[in-house]
mmCIF file of C-alpha atoms and ligand atoms in Angstrom:
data_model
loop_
_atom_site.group_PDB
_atom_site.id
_atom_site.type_symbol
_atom_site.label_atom_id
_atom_site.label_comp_id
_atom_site.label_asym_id
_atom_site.label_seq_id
_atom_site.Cartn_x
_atom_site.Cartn_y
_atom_site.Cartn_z
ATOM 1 C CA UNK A 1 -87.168 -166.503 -9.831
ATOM 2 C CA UNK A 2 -84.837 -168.977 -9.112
ATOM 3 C CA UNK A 3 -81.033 -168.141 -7.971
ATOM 4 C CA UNK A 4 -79.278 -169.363 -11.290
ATOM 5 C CA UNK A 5 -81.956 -167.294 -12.758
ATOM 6 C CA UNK A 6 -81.119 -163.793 -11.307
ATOM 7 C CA UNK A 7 -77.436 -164.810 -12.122
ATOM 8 C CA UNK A 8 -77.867 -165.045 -15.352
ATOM 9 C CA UNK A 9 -80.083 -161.855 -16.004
ATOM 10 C CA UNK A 10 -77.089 -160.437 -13.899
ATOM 11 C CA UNK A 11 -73.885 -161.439 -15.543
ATOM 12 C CA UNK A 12 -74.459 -162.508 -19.468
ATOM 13 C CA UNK A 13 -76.322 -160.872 -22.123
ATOM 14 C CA UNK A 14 -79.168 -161.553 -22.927
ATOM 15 C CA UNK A 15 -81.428 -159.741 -26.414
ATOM 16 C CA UNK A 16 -82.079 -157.065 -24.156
ATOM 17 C CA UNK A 17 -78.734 -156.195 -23.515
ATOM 18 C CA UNK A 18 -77.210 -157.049 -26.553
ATOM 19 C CA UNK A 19 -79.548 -154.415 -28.325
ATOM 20 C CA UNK A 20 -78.666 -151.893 -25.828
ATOM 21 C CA UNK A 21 -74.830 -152.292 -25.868
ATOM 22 C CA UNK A 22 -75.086 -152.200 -29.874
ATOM 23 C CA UNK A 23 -77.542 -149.251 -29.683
ATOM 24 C CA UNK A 24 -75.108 -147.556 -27.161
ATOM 25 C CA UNK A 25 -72.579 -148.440 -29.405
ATOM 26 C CA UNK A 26 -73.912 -147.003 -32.527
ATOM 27 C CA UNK A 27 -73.047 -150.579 -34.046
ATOM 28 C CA UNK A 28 -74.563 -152.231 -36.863
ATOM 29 C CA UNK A 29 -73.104 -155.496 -37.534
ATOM 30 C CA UNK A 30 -71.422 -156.211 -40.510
ATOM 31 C CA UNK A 31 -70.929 -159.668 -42.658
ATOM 32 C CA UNK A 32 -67.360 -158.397 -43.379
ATOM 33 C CA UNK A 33 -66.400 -159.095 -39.874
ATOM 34 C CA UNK A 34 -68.782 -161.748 -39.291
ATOM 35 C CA UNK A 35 -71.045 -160.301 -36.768
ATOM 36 C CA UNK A 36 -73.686 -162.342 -35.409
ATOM 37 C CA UNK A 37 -73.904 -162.163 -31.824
ATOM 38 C CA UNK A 38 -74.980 -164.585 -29.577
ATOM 39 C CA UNK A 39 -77.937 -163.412 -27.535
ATOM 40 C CA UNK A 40 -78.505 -166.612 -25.595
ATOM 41 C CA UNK A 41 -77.340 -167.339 -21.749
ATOM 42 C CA UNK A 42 -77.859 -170.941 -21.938
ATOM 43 C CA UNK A 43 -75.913 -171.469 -24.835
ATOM 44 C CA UNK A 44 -73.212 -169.751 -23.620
ATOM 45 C CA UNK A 45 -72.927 -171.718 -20.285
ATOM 46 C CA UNK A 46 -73.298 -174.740 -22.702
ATOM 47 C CA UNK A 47 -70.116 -173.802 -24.881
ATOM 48 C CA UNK A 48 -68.386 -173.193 -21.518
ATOM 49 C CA UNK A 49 -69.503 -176.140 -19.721
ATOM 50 C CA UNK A 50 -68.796 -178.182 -23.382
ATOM 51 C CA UNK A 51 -65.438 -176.122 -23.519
ATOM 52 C CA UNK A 52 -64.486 -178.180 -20.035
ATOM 53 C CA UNK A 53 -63.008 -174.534 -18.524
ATOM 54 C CA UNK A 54 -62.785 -174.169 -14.966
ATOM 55 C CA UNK A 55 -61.251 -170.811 -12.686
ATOM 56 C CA UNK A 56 -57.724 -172.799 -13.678
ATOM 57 C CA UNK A 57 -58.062 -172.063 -17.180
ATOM 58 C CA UNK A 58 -55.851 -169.089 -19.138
ATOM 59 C CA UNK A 59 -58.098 -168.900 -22.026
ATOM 60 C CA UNK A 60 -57.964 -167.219 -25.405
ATOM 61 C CA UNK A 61 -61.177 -165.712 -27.210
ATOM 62 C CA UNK A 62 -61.053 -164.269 -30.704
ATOM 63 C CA UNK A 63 -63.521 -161.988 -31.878
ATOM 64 C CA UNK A 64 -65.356 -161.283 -28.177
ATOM 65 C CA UNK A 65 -67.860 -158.789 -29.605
ATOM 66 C CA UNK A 66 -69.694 -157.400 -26.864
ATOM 67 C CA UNK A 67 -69.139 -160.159 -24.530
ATOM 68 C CA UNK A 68 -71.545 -162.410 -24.858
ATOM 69 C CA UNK A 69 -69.537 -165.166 -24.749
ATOM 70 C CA UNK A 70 -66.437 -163.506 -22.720
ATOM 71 C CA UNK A 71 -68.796 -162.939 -19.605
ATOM 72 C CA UNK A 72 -69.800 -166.790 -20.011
ATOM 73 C CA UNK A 73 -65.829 -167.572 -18.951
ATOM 74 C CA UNK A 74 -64.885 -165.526 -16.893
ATOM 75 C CA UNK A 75 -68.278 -166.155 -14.784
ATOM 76 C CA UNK A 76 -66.911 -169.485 -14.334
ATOM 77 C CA UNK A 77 -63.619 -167.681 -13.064
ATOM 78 C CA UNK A 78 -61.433 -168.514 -16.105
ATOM 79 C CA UNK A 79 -58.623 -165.720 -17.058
ATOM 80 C CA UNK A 80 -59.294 -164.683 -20.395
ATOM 81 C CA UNK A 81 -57.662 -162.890 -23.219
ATOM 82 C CA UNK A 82 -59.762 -161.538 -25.776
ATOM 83 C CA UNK A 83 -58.211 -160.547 -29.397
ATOM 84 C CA UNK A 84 -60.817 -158.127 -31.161
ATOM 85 C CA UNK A 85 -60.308 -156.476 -34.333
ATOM 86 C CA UNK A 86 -63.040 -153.544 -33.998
ATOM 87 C CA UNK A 87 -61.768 -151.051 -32.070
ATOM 88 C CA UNK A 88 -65.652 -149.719 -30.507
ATOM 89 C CA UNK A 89 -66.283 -153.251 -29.355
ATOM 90 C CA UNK A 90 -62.627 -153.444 -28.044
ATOM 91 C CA UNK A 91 -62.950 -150.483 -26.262
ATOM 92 C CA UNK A 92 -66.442 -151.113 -24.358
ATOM 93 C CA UNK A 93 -65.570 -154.493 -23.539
ATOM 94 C CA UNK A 94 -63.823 -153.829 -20.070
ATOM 95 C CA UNK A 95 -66.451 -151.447 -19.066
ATOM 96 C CA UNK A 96 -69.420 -153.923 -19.949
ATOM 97 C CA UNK A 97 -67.064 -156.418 -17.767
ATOM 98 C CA UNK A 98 -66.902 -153.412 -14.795
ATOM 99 C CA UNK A 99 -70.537 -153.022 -14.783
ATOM 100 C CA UNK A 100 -71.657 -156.816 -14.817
ATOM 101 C CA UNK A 101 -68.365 -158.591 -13.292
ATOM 102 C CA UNK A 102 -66.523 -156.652 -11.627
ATOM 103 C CA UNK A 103 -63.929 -159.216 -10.806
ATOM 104 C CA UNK A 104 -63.449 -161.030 -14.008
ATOM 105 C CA UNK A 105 -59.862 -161.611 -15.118
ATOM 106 C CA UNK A 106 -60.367 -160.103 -18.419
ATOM 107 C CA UNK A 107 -57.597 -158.787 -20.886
ATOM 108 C CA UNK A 108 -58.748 -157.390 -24.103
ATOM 109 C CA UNK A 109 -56.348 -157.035 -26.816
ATOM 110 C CA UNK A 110 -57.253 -154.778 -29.924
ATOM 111 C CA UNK A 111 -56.048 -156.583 -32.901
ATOM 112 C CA UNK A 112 -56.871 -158.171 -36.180
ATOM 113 C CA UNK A 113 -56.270 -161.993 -34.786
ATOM 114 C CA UNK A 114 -54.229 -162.473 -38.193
ATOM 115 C CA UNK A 115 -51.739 -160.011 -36.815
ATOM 116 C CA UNK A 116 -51.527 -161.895 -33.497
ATOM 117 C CA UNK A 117 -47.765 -162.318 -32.305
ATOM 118 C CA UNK A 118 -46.554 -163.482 -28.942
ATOM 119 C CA UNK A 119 -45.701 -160.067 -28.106
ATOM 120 C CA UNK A 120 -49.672 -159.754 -27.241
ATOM 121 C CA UNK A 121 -49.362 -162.300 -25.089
ATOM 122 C CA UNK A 122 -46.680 -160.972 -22.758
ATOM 123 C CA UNK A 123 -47.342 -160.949 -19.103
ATOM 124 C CA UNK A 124 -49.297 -163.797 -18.249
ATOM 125 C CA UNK A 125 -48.920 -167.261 -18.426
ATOM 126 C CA UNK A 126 -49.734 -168.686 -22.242
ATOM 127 C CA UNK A 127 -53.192 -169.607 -23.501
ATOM 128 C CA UNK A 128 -53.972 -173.183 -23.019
ATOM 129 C CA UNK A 129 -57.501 -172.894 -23.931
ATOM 130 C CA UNK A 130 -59.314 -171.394 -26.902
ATOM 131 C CA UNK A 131 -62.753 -170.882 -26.743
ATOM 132 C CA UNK A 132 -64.476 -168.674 -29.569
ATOM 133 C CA UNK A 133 -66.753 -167.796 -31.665
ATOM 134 C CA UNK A 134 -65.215 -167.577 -34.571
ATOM 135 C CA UNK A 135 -65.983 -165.111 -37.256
ATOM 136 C CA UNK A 136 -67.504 -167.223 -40.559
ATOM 137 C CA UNK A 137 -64.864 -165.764 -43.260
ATOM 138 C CA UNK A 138 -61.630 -166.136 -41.631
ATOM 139 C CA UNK A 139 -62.176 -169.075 -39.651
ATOM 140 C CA UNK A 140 -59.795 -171.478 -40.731
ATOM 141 C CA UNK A 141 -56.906 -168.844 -41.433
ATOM 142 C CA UNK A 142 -57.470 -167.845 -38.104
ATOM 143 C CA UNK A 143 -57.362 -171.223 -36.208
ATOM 144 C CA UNK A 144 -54.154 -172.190 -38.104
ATOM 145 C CA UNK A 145 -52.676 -169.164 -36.837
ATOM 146 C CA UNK A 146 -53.182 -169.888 -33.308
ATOM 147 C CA UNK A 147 -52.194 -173.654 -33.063
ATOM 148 C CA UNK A 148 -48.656 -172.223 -34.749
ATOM 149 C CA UNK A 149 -48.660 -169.474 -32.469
ATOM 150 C CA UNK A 150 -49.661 -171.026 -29.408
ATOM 151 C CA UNK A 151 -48.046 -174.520 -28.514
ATOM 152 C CA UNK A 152 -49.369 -174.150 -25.499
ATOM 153 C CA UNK A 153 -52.990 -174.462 -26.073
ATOM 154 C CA UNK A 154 -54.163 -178.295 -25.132
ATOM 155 C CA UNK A 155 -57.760 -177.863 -25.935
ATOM 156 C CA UNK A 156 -60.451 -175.684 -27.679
ATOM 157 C CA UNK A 157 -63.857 -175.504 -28.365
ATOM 158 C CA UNK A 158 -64.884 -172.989 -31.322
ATOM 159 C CA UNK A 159 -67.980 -172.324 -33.397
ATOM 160 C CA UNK A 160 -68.210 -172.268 -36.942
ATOM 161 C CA UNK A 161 -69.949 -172.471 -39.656
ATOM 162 C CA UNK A 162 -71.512 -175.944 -40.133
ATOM 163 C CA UNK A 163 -69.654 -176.889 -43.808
ATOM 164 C CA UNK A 164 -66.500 -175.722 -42.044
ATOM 165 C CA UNK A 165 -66.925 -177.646 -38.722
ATOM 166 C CA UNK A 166 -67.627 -180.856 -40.697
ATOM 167 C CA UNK A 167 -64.264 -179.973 -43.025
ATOM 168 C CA UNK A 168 -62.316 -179.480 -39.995
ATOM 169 C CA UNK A 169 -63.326 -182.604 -38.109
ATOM 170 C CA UNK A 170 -63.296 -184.786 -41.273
ATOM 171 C CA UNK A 171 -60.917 -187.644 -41.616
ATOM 172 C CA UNK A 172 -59.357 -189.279 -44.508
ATOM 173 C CA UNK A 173 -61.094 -190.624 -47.150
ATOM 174 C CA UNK A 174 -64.690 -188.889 -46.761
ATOM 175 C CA UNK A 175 -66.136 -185.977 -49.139
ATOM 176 C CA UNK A 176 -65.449 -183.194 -46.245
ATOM 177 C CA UNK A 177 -62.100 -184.220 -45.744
ATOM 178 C CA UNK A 178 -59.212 -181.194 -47.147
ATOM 179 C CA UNK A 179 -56.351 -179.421 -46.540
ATOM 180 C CA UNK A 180 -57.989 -177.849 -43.522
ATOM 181 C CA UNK A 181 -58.729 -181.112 -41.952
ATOM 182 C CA UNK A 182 -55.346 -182.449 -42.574
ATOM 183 C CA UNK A 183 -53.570 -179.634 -41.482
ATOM 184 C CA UNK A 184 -55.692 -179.410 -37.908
ATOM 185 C CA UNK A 185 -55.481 -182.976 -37.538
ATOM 186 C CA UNK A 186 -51.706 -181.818 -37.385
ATOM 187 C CA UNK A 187 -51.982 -180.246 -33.883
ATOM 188 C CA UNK A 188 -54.937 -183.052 -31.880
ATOM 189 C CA UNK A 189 -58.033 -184.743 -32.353
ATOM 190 C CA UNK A 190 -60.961 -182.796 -33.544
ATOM 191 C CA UNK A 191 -64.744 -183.819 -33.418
ATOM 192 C CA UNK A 192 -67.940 -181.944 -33.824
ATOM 193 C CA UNK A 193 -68.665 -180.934 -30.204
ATOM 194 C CA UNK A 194 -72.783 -180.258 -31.003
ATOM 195 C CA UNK A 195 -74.915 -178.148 -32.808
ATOM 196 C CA UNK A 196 -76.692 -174.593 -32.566
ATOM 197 C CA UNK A 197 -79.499 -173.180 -33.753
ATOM 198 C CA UNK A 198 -79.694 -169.834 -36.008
ATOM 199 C CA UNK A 199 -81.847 -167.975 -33.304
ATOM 200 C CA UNK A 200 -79.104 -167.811 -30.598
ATOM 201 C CA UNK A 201 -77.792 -164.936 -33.149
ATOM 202 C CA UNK A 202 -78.551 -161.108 -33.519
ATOM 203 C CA UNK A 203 -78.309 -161.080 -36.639
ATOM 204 C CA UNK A 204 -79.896 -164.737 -37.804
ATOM 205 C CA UNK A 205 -77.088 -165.901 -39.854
ATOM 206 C CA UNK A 206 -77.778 -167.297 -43.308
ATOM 207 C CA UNK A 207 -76.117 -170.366 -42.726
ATOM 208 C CA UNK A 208 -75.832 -173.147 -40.320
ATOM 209 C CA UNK A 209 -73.416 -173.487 -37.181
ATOM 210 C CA UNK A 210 -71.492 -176.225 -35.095
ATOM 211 C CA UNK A 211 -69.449 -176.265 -32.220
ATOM 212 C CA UNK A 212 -65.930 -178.206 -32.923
ATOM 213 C CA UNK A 213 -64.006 -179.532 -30.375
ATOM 214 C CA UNK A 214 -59.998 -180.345 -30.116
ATOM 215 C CA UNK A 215 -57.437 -181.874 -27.837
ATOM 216 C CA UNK A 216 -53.999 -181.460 -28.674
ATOM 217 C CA UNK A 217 -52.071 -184.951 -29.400
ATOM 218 C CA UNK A 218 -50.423 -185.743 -25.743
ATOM 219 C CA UNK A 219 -47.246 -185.527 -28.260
ATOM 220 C CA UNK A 220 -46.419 -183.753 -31.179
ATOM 221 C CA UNK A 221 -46.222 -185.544 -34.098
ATOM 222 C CA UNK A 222 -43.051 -183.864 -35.625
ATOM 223 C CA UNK A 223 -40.905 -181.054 -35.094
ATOM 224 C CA UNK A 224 -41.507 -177.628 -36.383
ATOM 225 C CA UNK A 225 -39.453 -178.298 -39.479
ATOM 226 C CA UNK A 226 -41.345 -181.252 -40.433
ATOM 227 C CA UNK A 227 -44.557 -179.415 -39.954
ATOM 228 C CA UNK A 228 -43.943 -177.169 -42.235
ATOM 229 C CA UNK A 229 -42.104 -179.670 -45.432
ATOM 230 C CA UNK A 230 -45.604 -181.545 -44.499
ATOM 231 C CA UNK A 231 -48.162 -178.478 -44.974
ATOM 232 C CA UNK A 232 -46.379 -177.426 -48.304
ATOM 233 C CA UNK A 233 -46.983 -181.234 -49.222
ATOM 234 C CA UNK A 234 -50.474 -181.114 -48.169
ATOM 235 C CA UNK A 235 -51.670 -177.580 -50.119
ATOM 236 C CA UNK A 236 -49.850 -179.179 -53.119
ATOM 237 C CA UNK A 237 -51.921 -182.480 -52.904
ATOM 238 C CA UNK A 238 -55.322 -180.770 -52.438
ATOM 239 C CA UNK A 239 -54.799 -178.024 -55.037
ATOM 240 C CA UNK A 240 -54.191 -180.736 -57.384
ATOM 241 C CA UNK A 241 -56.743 -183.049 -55.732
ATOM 242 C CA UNK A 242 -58.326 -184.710 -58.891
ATOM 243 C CA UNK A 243 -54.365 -185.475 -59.999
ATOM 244 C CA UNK A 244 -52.679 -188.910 -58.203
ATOM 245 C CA UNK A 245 -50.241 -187.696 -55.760
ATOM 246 C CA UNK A 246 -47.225 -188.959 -58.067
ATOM 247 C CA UNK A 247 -47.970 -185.220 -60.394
ATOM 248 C CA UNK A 248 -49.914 -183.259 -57.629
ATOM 249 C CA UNK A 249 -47.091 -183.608 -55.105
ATOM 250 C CA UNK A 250 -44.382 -182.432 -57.911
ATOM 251 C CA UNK A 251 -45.331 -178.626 -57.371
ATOM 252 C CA UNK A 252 -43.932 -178.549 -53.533
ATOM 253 C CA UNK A 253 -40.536 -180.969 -54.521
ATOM 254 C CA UNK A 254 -38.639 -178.302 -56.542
ATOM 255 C CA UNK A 255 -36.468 -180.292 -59.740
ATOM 256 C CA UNK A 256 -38.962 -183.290 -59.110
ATOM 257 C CA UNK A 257 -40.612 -185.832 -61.998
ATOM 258 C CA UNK A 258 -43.408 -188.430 -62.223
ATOM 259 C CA UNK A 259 -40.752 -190.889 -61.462
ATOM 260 C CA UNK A 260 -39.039 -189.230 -58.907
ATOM 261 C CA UNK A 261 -42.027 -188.315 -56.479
ATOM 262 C CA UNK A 262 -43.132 -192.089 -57.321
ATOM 263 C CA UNK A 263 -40.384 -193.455 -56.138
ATOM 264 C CA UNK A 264 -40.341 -190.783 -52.660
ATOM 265 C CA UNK A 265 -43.880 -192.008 -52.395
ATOM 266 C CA UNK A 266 -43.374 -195.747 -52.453
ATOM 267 C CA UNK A 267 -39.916 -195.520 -50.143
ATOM 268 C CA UNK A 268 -42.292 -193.793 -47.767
ATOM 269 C CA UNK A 269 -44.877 -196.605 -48.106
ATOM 270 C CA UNK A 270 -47.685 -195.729 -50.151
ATOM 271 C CA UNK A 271 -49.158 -196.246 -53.143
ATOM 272 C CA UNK A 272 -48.117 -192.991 -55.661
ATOM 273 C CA UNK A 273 -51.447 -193.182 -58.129
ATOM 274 C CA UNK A 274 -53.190 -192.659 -54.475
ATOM 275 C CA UNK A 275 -54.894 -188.720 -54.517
ATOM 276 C CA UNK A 276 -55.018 -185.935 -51.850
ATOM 277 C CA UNK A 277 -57.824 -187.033 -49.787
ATOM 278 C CA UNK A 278 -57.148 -190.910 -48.859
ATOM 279 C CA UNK A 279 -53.609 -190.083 -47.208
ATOM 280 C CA UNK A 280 -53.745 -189.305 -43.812
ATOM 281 C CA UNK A 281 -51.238 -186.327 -42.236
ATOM 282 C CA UNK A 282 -49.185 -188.772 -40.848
ATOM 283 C CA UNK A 283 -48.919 -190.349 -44.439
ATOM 284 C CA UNK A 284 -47.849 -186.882 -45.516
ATOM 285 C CA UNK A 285 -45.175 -186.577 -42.800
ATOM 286 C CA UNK A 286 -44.476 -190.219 -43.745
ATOM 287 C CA UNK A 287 -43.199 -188.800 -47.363
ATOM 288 C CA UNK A 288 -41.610 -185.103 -45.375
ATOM 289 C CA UNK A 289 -39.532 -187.665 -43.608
ATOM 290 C CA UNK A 290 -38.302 -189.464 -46.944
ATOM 291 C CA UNK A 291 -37.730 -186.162 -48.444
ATOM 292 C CA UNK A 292 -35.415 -184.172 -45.777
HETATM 293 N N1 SAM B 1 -67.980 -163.668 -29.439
HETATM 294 C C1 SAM B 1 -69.095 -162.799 -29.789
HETATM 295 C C2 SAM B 1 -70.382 -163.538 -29.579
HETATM 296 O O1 SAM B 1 -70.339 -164.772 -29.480
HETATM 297 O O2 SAM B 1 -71.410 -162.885 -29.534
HETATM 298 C C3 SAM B 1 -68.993 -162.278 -31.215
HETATM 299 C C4 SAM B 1 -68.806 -163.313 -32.275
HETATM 300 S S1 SAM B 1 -68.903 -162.700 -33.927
HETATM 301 C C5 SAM B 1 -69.342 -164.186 -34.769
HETATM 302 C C6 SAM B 1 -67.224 -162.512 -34.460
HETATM 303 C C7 SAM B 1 -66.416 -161.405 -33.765
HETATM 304 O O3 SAM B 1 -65.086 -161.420 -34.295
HETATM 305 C C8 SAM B 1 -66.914 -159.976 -33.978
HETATM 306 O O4 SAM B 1 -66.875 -159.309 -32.756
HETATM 307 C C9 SAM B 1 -65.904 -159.357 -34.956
HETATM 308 O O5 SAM B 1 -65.757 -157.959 -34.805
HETATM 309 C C10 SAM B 1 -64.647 -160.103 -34.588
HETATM 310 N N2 SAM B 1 -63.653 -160.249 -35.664
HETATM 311 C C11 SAM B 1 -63.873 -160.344 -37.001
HETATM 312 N N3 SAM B 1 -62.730 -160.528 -37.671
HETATM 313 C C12 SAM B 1 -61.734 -160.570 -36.736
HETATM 314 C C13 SAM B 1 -60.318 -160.722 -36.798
HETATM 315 N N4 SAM B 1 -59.698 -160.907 -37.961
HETATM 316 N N5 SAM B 1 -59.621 -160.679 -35.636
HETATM 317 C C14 SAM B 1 -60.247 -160.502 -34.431
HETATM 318 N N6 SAM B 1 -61.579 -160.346 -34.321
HETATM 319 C C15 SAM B 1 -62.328 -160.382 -35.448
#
């Protein structure tokens, strides 16, 4: 057996263990929180090694499980705080870390990641890396609650479900492309990091996954005010998506017409029979800028 073998039957979970810890556990997982765990080493060295995180990294993992993927960074010496909602896989967490690495810089925080506030987050230096696997249902919600919580983070890598990686990573103008991919294009650059096959999970999941990549823009690309004139502009334009901008748009300008958001659109450059999906968020923060 070779070395990096015996490391990895050593410090990451394989099926074997990942039975027994659930087992142990008295866990069965459940769609409502999105449990499918990974059961697969080599895919967890390949998020980590994808993920770019080194023993310099303060890193942030929602939804750790039973470690699979935890034990993946800090084997690679990475400090890592781990948000989990269920409190029996909250709780065995730093004992599963005792047993198999005893010196990993691991801080597990019981919470619903929703519910996250800076507060958690005391202590330490901030997150600048998130790494997770994210679970299916609350994906997105989740995400945008971090990149508003957490200037700090430069990078992440996170796995989701296929339809949502492709949304999220989506630019203007194609089918995927919605509020979600406007709104994360907000905080950096996204693209779909590689794929995953359905067999890495206990349970299989019923649907397809992707890993999605992002690296914060070097600056921001308008203040915290602006952000959020440009989000309200954004959910108003997609939840009218079929209407032209000129009608959708009137729902987040309070006292606003045809004519009025027609002529906002035009002063801010673009064309106001355009829809949702062809402007890009800096053409929304384009028309947040004409409007404060
Ligand atoms: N990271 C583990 C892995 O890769 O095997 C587990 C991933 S599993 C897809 C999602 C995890 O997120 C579960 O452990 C679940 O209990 C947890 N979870 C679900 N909803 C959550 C929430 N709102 N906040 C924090 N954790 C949550």
């Amino acid at each position: 057996m070779s070395q990096e073998h015996s490391d990895a039957v050593a410090t990451l979970l394989g099926p074997a263990e990942v039975r027994e810890l659930a087992a142990r556990l008295d866990v069965t997982p459940t769609k409502k929180l999105g449990q499918n765990f990974v059961h697969d080493p080599n895919t967890v060295r390949k998020i980590v090694r994808l993920a770019g995180v080194t023993e310099h990294d303060e890193v942030i993992e929602i939804g750790p499980g039973l470690g699979s993927l935890t034990l993946g960074l800090t084997e690679v010496g990475a400090s890592v705080t781990a948000i989990e909602i269920d409190p029996r896989l909250a709780a065995q967490l730093p004992q599963t870390q005792a047993q198999m690495q005893p010196n990993a810089k691991l801080r597990v925080v019981l919470s619903d990641a929703l519910d996250l506030d800076r507060s958690h987050l005391e202590g330490q230096p901030a997150p600048t890396v998130l790494v997770a696997n994210l679970p299916y249902n609350v994906s997105v919600p989740i995400l945008m609650h971090l990149l508003e919580l957490i200037p700090e983070l430069q990078s992440g890598l996170v796995m989701v479900q296929a339809e949502v990686g492709y949304r999220i990573a989506a630019g203007p103008g194609s089918k995927e492309y919605g509020s979600p991919s406007a709104k994360a294009a907000w905080y950096g650059d996204w693209s779909i990091a590689g794929t995953v096959s359905r067999k890495i999970f206990w349970p299989i999941p019923g649907v397809d996954s992707v890993l999605v990549g992002f690296a914060k823009h070097a600056e921001p690309i308008g203040t915290e005010a602006e952000r959020a004139t440009t989000f309200a502009l954004v959910n108003a334009a997609f939840a009218g998506r079929r209407k032209m901008i000129r009608q959708s748009l009137q729902a987040a300008i309070p006292g606003s017409t045809t004519e009025s958001v027609s002529e906002l659109v035009q002063r801010a450059g673009l064309d106001p029979q355009a829809r949702a999906e062809s402007l890009s968020i800096s053409d929304y923060l384009r028309i947040t800028r004409v409007l404060v």
